[in-house]
Each structure stands twice: as C-alpha cells, then as structure tokens.
Coordinates of C-alpha atoms and ligand atoms in Angstrom, one line a residue:
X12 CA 3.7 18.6 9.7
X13 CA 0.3 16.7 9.5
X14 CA -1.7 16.9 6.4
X15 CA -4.7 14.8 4.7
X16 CA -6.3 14.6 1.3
X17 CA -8.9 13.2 0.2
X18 CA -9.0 11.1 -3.4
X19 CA -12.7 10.5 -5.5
X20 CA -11.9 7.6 -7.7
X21 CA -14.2 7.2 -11.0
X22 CA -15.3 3.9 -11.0
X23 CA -17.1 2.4 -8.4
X24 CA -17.4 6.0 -6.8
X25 CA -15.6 5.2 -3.4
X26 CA -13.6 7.8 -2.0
X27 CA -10.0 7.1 0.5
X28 CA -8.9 9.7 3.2
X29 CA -5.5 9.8 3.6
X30 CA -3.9 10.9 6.6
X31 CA -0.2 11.5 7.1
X32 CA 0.7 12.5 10.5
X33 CA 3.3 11.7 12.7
X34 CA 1.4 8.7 15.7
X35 CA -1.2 8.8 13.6
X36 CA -1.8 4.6 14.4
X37 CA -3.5 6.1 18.0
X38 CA -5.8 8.6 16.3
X39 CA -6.9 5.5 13.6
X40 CA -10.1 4.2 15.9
X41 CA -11.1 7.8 15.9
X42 CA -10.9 8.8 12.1
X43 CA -12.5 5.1 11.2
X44 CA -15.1 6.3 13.4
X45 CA -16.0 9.4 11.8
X46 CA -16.0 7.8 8.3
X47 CA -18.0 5.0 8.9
X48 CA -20.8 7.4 10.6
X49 CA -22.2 4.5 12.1
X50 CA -22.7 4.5 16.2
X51 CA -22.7 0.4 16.7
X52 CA -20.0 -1.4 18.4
X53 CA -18.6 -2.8 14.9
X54 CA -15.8 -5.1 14.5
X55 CA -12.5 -3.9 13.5
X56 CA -10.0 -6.9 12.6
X57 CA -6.4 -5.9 12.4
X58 CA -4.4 -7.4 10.1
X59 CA -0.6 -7.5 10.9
X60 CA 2.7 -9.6 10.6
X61 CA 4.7 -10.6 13.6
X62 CA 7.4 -7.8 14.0
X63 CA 5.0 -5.3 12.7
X64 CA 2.6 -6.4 15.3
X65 CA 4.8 -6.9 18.4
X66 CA 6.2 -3.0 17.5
X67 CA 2.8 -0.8 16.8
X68 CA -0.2 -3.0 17.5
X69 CA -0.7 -2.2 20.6
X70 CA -0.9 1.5 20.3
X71 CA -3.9 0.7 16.9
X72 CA -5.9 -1.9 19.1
X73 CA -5.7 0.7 21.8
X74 CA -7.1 3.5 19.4
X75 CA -10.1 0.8 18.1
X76 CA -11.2 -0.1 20.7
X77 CA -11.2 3.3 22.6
X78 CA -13.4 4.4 19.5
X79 CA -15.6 1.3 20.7
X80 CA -14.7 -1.2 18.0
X81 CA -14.4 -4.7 19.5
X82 CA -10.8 -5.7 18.3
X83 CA -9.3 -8.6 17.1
X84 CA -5.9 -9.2 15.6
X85 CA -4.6 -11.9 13.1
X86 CA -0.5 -12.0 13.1
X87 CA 0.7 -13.5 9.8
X88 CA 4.5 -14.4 9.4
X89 CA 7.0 -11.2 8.2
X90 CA 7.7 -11.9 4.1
X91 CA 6.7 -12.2 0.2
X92 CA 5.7 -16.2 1.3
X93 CA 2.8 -14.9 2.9
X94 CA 1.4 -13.6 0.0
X95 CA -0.4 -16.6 -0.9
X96 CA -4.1 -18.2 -1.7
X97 CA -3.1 -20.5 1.3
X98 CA -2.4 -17.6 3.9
X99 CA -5.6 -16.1 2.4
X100 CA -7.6 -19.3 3.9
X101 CA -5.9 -19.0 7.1
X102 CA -7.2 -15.6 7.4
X103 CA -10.8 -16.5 6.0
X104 CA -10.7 -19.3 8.9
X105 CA -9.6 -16.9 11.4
X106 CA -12.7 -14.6 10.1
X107 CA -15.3 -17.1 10.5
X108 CA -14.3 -18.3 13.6
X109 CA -14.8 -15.0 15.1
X110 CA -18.0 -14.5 13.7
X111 CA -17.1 -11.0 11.7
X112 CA -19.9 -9.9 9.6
X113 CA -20.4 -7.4 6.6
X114 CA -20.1 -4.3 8.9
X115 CA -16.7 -4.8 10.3
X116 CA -13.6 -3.3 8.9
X117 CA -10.4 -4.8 8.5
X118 CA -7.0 -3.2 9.1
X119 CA -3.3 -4.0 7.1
X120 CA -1.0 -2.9 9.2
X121 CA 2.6 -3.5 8.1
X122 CA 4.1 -3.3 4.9
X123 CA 3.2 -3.9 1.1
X124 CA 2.9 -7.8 1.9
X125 CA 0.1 -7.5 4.7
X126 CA -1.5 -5.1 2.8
X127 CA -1.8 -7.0 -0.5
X128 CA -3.1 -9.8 1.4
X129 CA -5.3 -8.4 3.8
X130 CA -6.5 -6.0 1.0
X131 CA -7.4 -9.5 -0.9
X132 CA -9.1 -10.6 2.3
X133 CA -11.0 -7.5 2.6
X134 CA -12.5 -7.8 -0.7
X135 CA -13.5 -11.2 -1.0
X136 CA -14.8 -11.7 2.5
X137 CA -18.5 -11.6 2.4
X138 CA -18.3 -10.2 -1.4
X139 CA -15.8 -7.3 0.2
X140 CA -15.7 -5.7 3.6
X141 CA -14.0 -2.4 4.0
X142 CA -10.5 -1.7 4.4
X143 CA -8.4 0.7 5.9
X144 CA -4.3 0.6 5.7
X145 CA -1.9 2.1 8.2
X146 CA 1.7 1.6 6.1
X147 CA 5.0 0.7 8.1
X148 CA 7.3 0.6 5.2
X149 CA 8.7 3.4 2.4
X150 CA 7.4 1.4 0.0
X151 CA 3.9 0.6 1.0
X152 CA 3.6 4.3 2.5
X153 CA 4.1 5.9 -1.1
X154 CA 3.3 3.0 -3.3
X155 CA 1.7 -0.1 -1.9
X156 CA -1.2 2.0 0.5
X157 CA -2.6 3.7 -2.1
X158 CA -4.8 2.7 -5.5
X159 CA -6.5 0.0 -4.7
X160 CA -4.7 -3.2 -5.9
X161 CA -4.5 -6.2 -3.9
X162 CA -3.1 -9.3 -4.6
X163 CA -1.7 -12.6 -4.1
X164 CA 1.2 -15.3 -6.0
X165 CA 0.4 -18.0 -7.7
X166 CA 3.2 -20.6 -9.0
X167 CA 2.3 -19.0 -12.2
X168 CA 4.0 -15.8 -11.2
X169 CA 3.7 -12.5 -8.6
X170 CA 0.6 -10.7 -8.2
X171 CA -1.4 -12.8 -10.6
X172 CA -4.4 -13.0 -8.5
X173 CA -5.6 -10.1 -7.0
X174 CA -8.8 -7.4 -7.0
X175 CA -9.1 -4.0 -6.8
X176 CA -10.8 -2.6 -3.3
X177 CA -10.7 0.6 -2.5
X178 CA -9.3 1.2 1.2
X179 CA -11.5 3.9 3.3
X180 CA -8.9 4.8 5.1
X181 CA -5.0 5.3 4.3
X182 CA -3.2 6.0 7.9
X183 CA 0.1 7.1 7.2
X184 CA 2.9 7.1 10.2
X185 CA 6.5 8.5 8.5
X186 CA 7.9 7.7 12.1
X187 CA 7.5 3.9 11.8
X188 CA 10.8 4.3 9.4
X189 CA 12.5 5.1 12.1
X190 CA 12.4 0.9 13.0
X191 CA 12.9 0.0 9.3
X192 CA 15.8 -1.6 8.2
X193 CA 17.7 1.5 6.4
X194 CA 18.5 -1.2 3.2
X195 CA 14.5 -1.0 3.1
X196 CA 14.0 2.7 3.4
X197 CA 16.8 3.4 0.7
X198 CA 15.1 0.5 -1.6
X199 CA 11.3 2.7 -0.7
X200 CA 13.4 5.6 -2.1
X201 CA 13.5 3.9 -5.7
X202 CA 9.7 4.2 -6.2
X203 CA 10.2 7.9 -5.2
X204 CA 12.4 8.4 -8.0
X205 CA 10.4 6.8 -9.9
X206 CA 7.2 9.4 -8.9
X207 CA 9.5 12.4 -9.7
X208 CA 10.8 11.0 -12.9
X209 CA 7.6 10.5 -14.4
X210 CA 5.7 13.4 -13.0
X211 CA 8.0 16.5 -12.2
X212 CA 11.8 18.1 -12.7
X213 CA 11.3 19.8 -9.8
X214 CA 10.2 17.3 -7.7
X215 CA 13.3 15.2 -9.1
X216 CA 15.6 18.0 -7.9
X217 CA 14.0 18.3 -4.7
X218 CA 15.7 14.8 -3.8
X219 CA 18.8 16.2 -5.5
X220 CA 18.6 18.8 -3.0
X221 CA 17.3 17.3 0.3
X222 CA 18.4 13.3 -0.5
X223 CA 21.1 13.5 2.9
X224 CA 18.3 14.6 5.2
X225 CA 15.7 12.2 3.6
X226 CA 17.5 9.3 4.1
X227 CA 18.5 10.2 7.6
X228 CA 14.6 10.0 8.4
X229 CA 14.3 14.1 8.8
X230 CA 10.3 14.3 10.1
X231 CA 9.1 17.1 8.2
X232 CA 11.3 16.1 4.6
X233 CA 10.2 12.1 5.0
X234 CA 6.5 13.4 5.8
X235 CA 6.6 15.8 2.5
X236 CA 8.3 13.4 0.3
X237 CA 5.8 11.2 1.6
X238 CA 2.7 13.4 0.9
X239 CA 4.8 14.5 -2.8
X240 CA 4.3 11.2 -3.6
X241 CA 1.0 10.2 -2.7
X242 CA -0.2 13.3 -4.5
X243 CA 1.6 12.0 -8.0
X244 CA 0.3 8.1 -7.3
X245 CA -2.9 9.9 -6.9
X246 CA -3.2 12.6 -9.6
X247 CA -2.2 9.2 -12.3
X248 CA -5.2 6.7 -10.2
X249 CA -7.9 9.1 -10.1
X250 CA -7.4 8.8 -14.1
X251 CA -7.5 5.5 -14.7
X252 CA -8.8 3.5 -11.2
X253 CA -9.1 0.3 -13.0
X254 CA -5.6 0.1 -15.1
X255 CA -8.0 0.4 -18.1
X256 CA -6.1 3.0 -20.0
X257 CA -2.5 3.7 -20.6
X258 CA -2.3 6.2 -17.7
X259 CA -1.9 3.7 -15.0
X260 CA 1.1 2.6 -16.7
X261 CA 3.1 5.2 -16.0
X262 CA 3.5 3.9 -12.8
X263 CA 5.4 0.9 -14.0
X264 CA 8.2 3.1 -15.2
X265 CA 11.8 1.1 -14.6
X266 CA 9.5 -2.1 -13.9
X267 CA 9.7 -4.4 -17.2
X268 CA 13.2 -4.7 -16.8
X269 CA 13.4 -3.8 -12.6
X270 CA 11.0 -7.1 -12.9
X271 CA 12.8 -9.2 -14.9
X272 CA 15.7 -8.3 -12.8
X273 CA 13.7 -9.4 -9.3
X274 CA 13.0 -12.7 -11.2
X275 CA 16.2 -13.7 -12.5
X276 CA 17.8 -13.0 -9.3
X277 CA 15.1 -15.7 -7.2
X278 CA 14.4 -12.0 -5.3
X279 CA 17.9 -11.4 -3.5
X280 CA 17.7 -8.0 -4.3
X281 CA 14.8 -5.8 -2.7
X282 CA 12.3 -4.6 -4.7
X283 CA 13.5 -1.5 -5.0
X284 CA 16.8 -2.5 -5.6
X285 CA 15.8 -3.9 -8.6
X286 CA 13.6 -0.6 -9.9
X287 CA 17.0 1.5 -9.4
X288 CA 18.5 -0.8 -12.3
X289 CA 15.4 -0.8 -14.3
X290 CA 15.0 2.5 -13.7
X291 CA 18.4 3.3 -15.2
X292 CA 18.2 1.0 -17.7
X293 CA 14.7 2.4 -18.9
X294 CA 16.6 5.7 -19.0
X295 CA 19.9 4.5 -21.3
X296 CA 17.2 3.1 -23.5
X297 CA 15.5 6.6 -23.6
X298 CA 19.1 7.6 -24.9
X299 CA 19.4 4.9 -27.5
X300 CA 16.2 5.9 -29.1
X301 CA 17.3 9.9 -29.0
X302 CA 14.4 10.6 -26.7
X303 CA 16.5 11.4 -23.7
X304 CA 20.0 13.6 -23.5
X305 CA 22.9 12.0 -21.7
X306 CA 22.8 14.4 -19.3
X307 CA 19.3 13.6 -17.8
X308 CA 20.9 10.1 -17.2
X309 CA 23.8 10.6 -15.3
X310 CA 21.7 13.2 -12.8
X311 CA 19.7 10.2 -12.3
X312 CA 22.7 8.0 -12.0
X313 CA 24.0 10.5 -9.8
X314 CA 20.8 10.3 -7.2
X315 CA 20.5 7.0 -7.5
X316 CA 24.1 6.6 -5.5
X317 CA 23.7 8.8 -3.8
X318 CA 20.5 7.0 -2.2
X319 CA 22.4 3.9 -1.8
X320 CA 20.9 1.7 -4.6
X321 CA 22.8 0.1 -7.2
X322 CA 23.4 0.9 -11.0
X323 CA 25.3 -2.9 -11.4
X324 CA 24.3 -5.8 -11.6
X325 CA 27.0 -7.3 -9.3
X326 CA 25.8 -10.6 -9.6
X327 CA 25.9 -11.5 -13.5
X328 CA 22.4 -13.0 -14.6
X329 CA 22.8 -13.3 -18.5
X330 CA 20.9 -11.0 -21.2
X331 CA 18.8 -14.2 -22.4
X332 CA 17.0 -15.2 -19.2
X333 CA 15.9 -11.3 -18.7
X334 CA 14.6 -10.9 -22.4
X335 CA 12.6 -14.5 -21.5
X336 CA 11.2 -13.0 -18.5
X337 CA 10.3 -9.6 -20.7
X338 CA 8.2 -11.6 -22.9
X339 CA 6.1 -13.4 -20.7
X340 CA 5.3 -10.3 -18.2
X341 CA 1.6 -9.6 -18.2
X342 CA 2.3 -6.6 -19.0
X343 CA 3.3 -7.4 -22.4
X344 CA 0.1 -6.8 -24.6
X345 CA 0.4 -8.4 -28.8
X346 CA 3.7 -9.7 -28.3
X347 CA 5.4 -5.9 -28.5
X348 CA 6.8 -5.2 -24.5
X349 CA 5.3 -1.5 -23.5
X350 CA 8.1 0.6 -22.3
X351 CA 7.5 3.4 -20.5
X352 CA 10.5 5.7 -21.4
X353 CA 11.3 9.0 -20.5
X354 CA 11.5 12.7 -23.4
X355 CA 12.9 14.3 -20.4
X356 CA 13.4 14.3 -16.4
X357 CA 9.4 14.1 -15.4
X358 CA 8.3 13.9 -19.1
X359 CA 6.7 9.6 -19.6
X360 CA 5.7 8.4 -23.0
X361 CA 4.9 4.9 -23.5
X362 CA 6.5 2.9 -26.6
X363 CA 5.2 -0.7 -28.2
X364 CA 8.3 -0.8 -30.7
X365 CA 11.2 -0.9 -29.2
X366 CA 13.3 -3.6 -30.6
X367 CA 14.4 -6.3 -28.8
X368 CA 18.6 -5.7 -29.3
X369 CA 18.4 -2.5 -27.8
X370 CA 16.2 -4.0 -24.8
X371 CA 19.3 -6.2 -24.7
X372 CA 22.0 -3.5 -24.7
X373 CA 20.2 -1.2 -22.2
X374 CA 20.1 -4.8 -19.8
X375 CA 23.6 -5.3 -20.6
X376 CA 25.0 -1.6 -19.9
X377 CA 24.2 -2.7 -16.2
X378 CA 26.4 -5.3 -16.6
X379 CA 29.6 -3.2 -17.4
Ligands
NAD415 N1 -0.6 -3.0 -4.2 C1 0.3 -2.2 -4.7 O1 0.0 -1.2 -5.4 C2 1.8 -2.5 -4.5 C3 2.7 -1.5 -4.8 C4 4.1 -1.8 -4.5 C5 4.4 -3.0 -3.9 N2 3.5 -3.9 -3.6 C6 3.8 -5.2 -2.9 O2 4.5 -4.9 -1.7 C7 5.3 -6.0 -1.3 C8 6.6 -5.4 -0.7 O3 6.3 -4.7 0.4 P1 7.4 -4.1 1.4 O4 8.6 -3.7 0.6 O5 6.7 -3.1 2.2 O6 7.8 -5.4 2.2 P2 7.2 -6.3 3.4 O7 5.8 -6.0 3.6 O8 7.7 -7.7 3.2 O9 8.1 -5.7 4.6 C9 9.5 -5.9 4.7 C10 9.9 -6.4 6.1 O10 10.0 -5.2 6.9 C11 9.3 -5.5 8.2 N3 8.7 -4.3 8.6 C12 7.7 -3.6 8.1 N4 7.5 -2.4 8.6 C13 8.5 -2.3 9.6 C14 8.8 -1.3 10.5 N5 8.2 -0.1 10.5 N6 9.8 -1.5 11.4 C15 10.5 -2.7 11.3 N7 10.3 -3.7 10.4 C16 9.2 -3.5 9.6 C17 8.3 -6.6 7.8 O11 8.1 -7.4 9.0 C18 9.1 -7.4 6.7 O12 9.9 -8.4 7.3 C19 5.5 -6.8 -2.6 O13 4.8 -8.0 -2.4 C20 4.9 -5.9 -3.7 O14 4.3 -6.7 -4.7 C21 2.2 -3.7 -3.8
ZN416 ZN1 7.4 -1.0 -7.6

C-alpha cells in the first residue's frame, strides 16, 4: 500500500509532502528532486545517528546522489543526550567545514532525536535551510515527522529551545520497524492511542480490532495506522501551525501527567510508556469529573494491555514530586494546569479548573 498527502499549513504558507511507502528511503533523491524544481547539483546533508546510519544510509545516500545531489553524511551518537545546544555546534561545525550553502537541504534520518536536532539545525543554519525527514521509529513516523517542531534540552528542562520549520519532505518507511526494538514500537503505539482517543471511536476500535496484527508489524495495517495517524496530527496542525490556539493542544492529551511521570522517573521508562499512564490517568480523571463513563476507561485499559504498555506505576515515585513537576510544565498557563480530558472515546475538551486533589488521586490510582 503506498499513499501520499499533501498538508498547506497557514502561516508561513509552506507546504510538506508526505510519502508513506514501503523502501521509500531509495525513491527520496528522486521526490526531493521534483520538489525543489531546481536542475543544479545542490547539496543534500544527511543527518543520522550511528545505528540508524550503519542500517539505511546507504540505500538514502545512494538515492541522493543518483538524483545528482552531492552527499554528505553527519552520524551523531543514538539517544535523548544528543539533543543538545552542544551537538547542535558540532553539526554547525560539520556544516561549515563543508562549505553548504543556502540551497542545500538537509536530511533527519532516524528517530524523533535526529529529527529534533537536525530539524533545529535546519532552521538556524544560514537563517533556515530546508528540511526533509525520512522517520525510523513508531514514534517519529506518526508523531515526531510531522508539524514542524524542533527542538533541543536545556538544564532548564526538555524541549525548551526549539523553532518551528516546516520539513518539505516527510519520507515515511513502515518497514524500518521491522529493526526496531519491539519495547519501542509498542511504546510508538501510545501516541496512536492517543490520535484515536482524541479524534475518532472508530479509529479507537480499529486498534481494538486489528492491535495483534499491528504489533506484529503486518505491512499494509502498520502502513494504514501509519497514514490514520498522520491524517489526525495533520487535520489538528493545519489549524493551529504555530501552537497559537487551543487546538494544538489536543495533541498533548495523557502528556501533563505522562510528563511528569518521564521526569520523576530520570526517563527509565520510554516515552511512550509514560503516555500509556498519563493517558489512563487523564481518562480516570475524565471519570472523577462525570465527563467520562467507566466503561470508556476500561476499553482503553483494555487496549492499552493488550499493546504491551503499562497501567502501574511499578516503581513508586510519590504523588508530591509529580504535582511539583505539573506546576512548572510550560504548559501550565496562570498557574491553573490545562488538562486535556476526554466527554467520550475520540471526544477532547480542554479544562483550566481541575483541582489539584483529584490531579493527585488520578496520579495515585496508578499506584494501586
Ligand atoms: N517534534 C515533535 O513533534 C516530537 C513529537 C514526539 C516526540 N519527539 C521527540 O522524539 C524523541 C524520541 O524519539 P524516538 O522515540 O524516536 O527515540 P530515538 O530517536 O532516541 O530512537 C530510539 C532508539 O532507536 C534507534 N533506532 C531508531 N530507528 C531504528 C530502527 N529503524 N531500527 C533500529 N534501531 C533504530 C535509535 O538509534 C535510538 O537508539 C524525544 O526527544 C521527543 O521529545 C518530538
Ligand atoms: Zn508524545
């Protein structure tokens, strides 16, 4: 199954074609070509870490440079640490010494790390170059890839420094899963969830109904649940491109707490990992404040197992500590935390006064 869409954000008016397609990485020279509608040799700078790079970069320096891009690659080493101002200069450094000008375009190629940081790259070198991404990982193929943020950490906290750039190009391979860790592509799954819970019952039930043959890597269900949830990230960014609005927000559904969570726990549990309990937690909240029947929880409790991810916290980390964390996110706007809770399986509505005890009692029910 091979399908592309195309996204027209508002503001700046820059458009990203996204591709999903199975070897996709050998056609990406190819489609860069025909977006760029330029004839020159440009420069194409690819953007990897090393196990990323020693697996599929090859087959995308291949594709570049048969489309007549001179190539270069830049190998960074595989993890969150990477995700720092001082990587950034490393890759500025490797920039200049190659000479790469405003037409070239750099590639991430690897997971939501190396594309937060080349992304950052991308648009700050030279005032912003363009960017295309070709995701290896669940989570940067359905949330990472796609909507423009980039970032780096600061001591001060994740993500704190970033911009938003636009990539041209969104290249998306399901069959580099296949090479994933499967801890990885069940915590990728959480963000799915998360998609179908704030957009769509059906889509929710569709995991109900094809979660076995998902997480075995099936080609055409990974590729739909894929393109599912690329269509949702996109139909909520098209709104709001800039995170100006409440819109965007959506998208951080089972993340004040899922956050809190990664935190407290100095990031031994994925990412994901950590949404599946925020996730859940967001939900028994739902219930506390009679927005949300009982029922709706335990399906999701129900899916949630049955993807692998947890709804414990196995490892106790105390109510206080997480209700710290809550109140400095930067998420929190006037003091009040914005939770995004759910009326109904795919039904969002975004709440400023929830009160701080039930925050505490949803935390702790993942305790019990
Ligand atoms: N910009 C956004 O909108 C956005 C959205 C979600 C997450 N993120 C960011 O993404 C980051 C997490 O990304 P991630 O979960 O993709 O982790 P990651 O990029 O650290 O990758 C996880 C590990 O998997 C390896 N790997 C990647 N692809 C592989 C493959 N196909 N086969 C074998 N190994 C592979 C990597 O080398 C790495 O060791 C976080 O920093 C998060 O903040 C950004
Ligand atoms: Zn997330």
């Amino acid at each position: 199954m091979a399908a592309m869409f195309d996204l027209e954000v508002q503001h700046p008016a820059e458009l990203t074609r996204v591709t999903v397609k199975l070897n996709v990485c050998a056609e990406v020279g190819e489609l860069l070509r025909t977006l760029i509608g330029d004839g020159r040799r440009l420069q194409a700078v690819v953007i990897t870490d090393e196990r990323v790079g020693e697996l599929y970069g090859e087959v995308l320096l291949e594709s570049l440079g048969g489309a007549s891009f001179v190539t270069y690659e830049h190998r960074l080493v595989p993890g969150e640490a990477s995700k720092r101002l001082a990587v950034a200069d490393t890759v500025y450094r490797f920039l200049a010494d190659h000479g790469i000008g405003r037409d070239a375009v750099l590639i991430a190629l690897g997971g939501g790390v190396v594309s937060d940081l080349a992304g950052f790259v991308a648009a700050t070198w030279m005032r912003g170059i363009r960017l295309a991404i070709c995701p290896t990982t669940l989570e940067a193929d359905i949330d990472a890839c796609f909507g423009g943020k980039t970032a780096v950490n600061v001591p001060g906290g994740k993500n704190l420094v970033g911009v938003f750039h636009q990539p041209v190009l969104v290249a998306v391979d399901p069959m580099c899963l296949r090479t994933l860790d499967s801890r990885d592509v069940r915590a990728g799954l959480a963000e799915s969830v998360k998609h179908a819970l704030i957009s769509s019952e059906s889509f929710f039930a569709w995991h109900e109904d094809n979660g076995k043959a998902v997480v075995s890597l099936d080609e055409e269900l990974i590729t739909e649940l894929i393109l599912r949830n690329l269509r949702v990230k996109a139909s909520i960014v098209e709104k709001d491109a800039l995170e100006r609005t409440h819109t965007r927000m959506l998208l951080n559904f089972g993340h004040t707490i899922g956050h809190a969570i990664e935190a407290c726990c100095e990031f031994e549990l994925r990412h994901g990992e950590c949404v599946s309990l925020g996730m859940l937690a967001a939900c028994r909240l739902s219930v506390a404040l009679g927005l949300l029947k009982e029922s709706a929880v335990t399906r999701v409790e129900a899916l949630l197992k049955q993807f692998g991810l947890p709804t414990r916290l196995a490892d106790r980390i105390e109510a206080g500590p997480i209700l710290d964390t809550i109140r400095n996110d930067k998420k929190v706007r006037g003091g009040a935390p914005q939770f995004v809770l759910l009326e109904n399986i795919g039904r969002p509505v975004v709440r400023d006064d929830v009160a701080e005890s039930r925050i505490r009692e949803a935390y702790e029910s993942l305790l019990a």
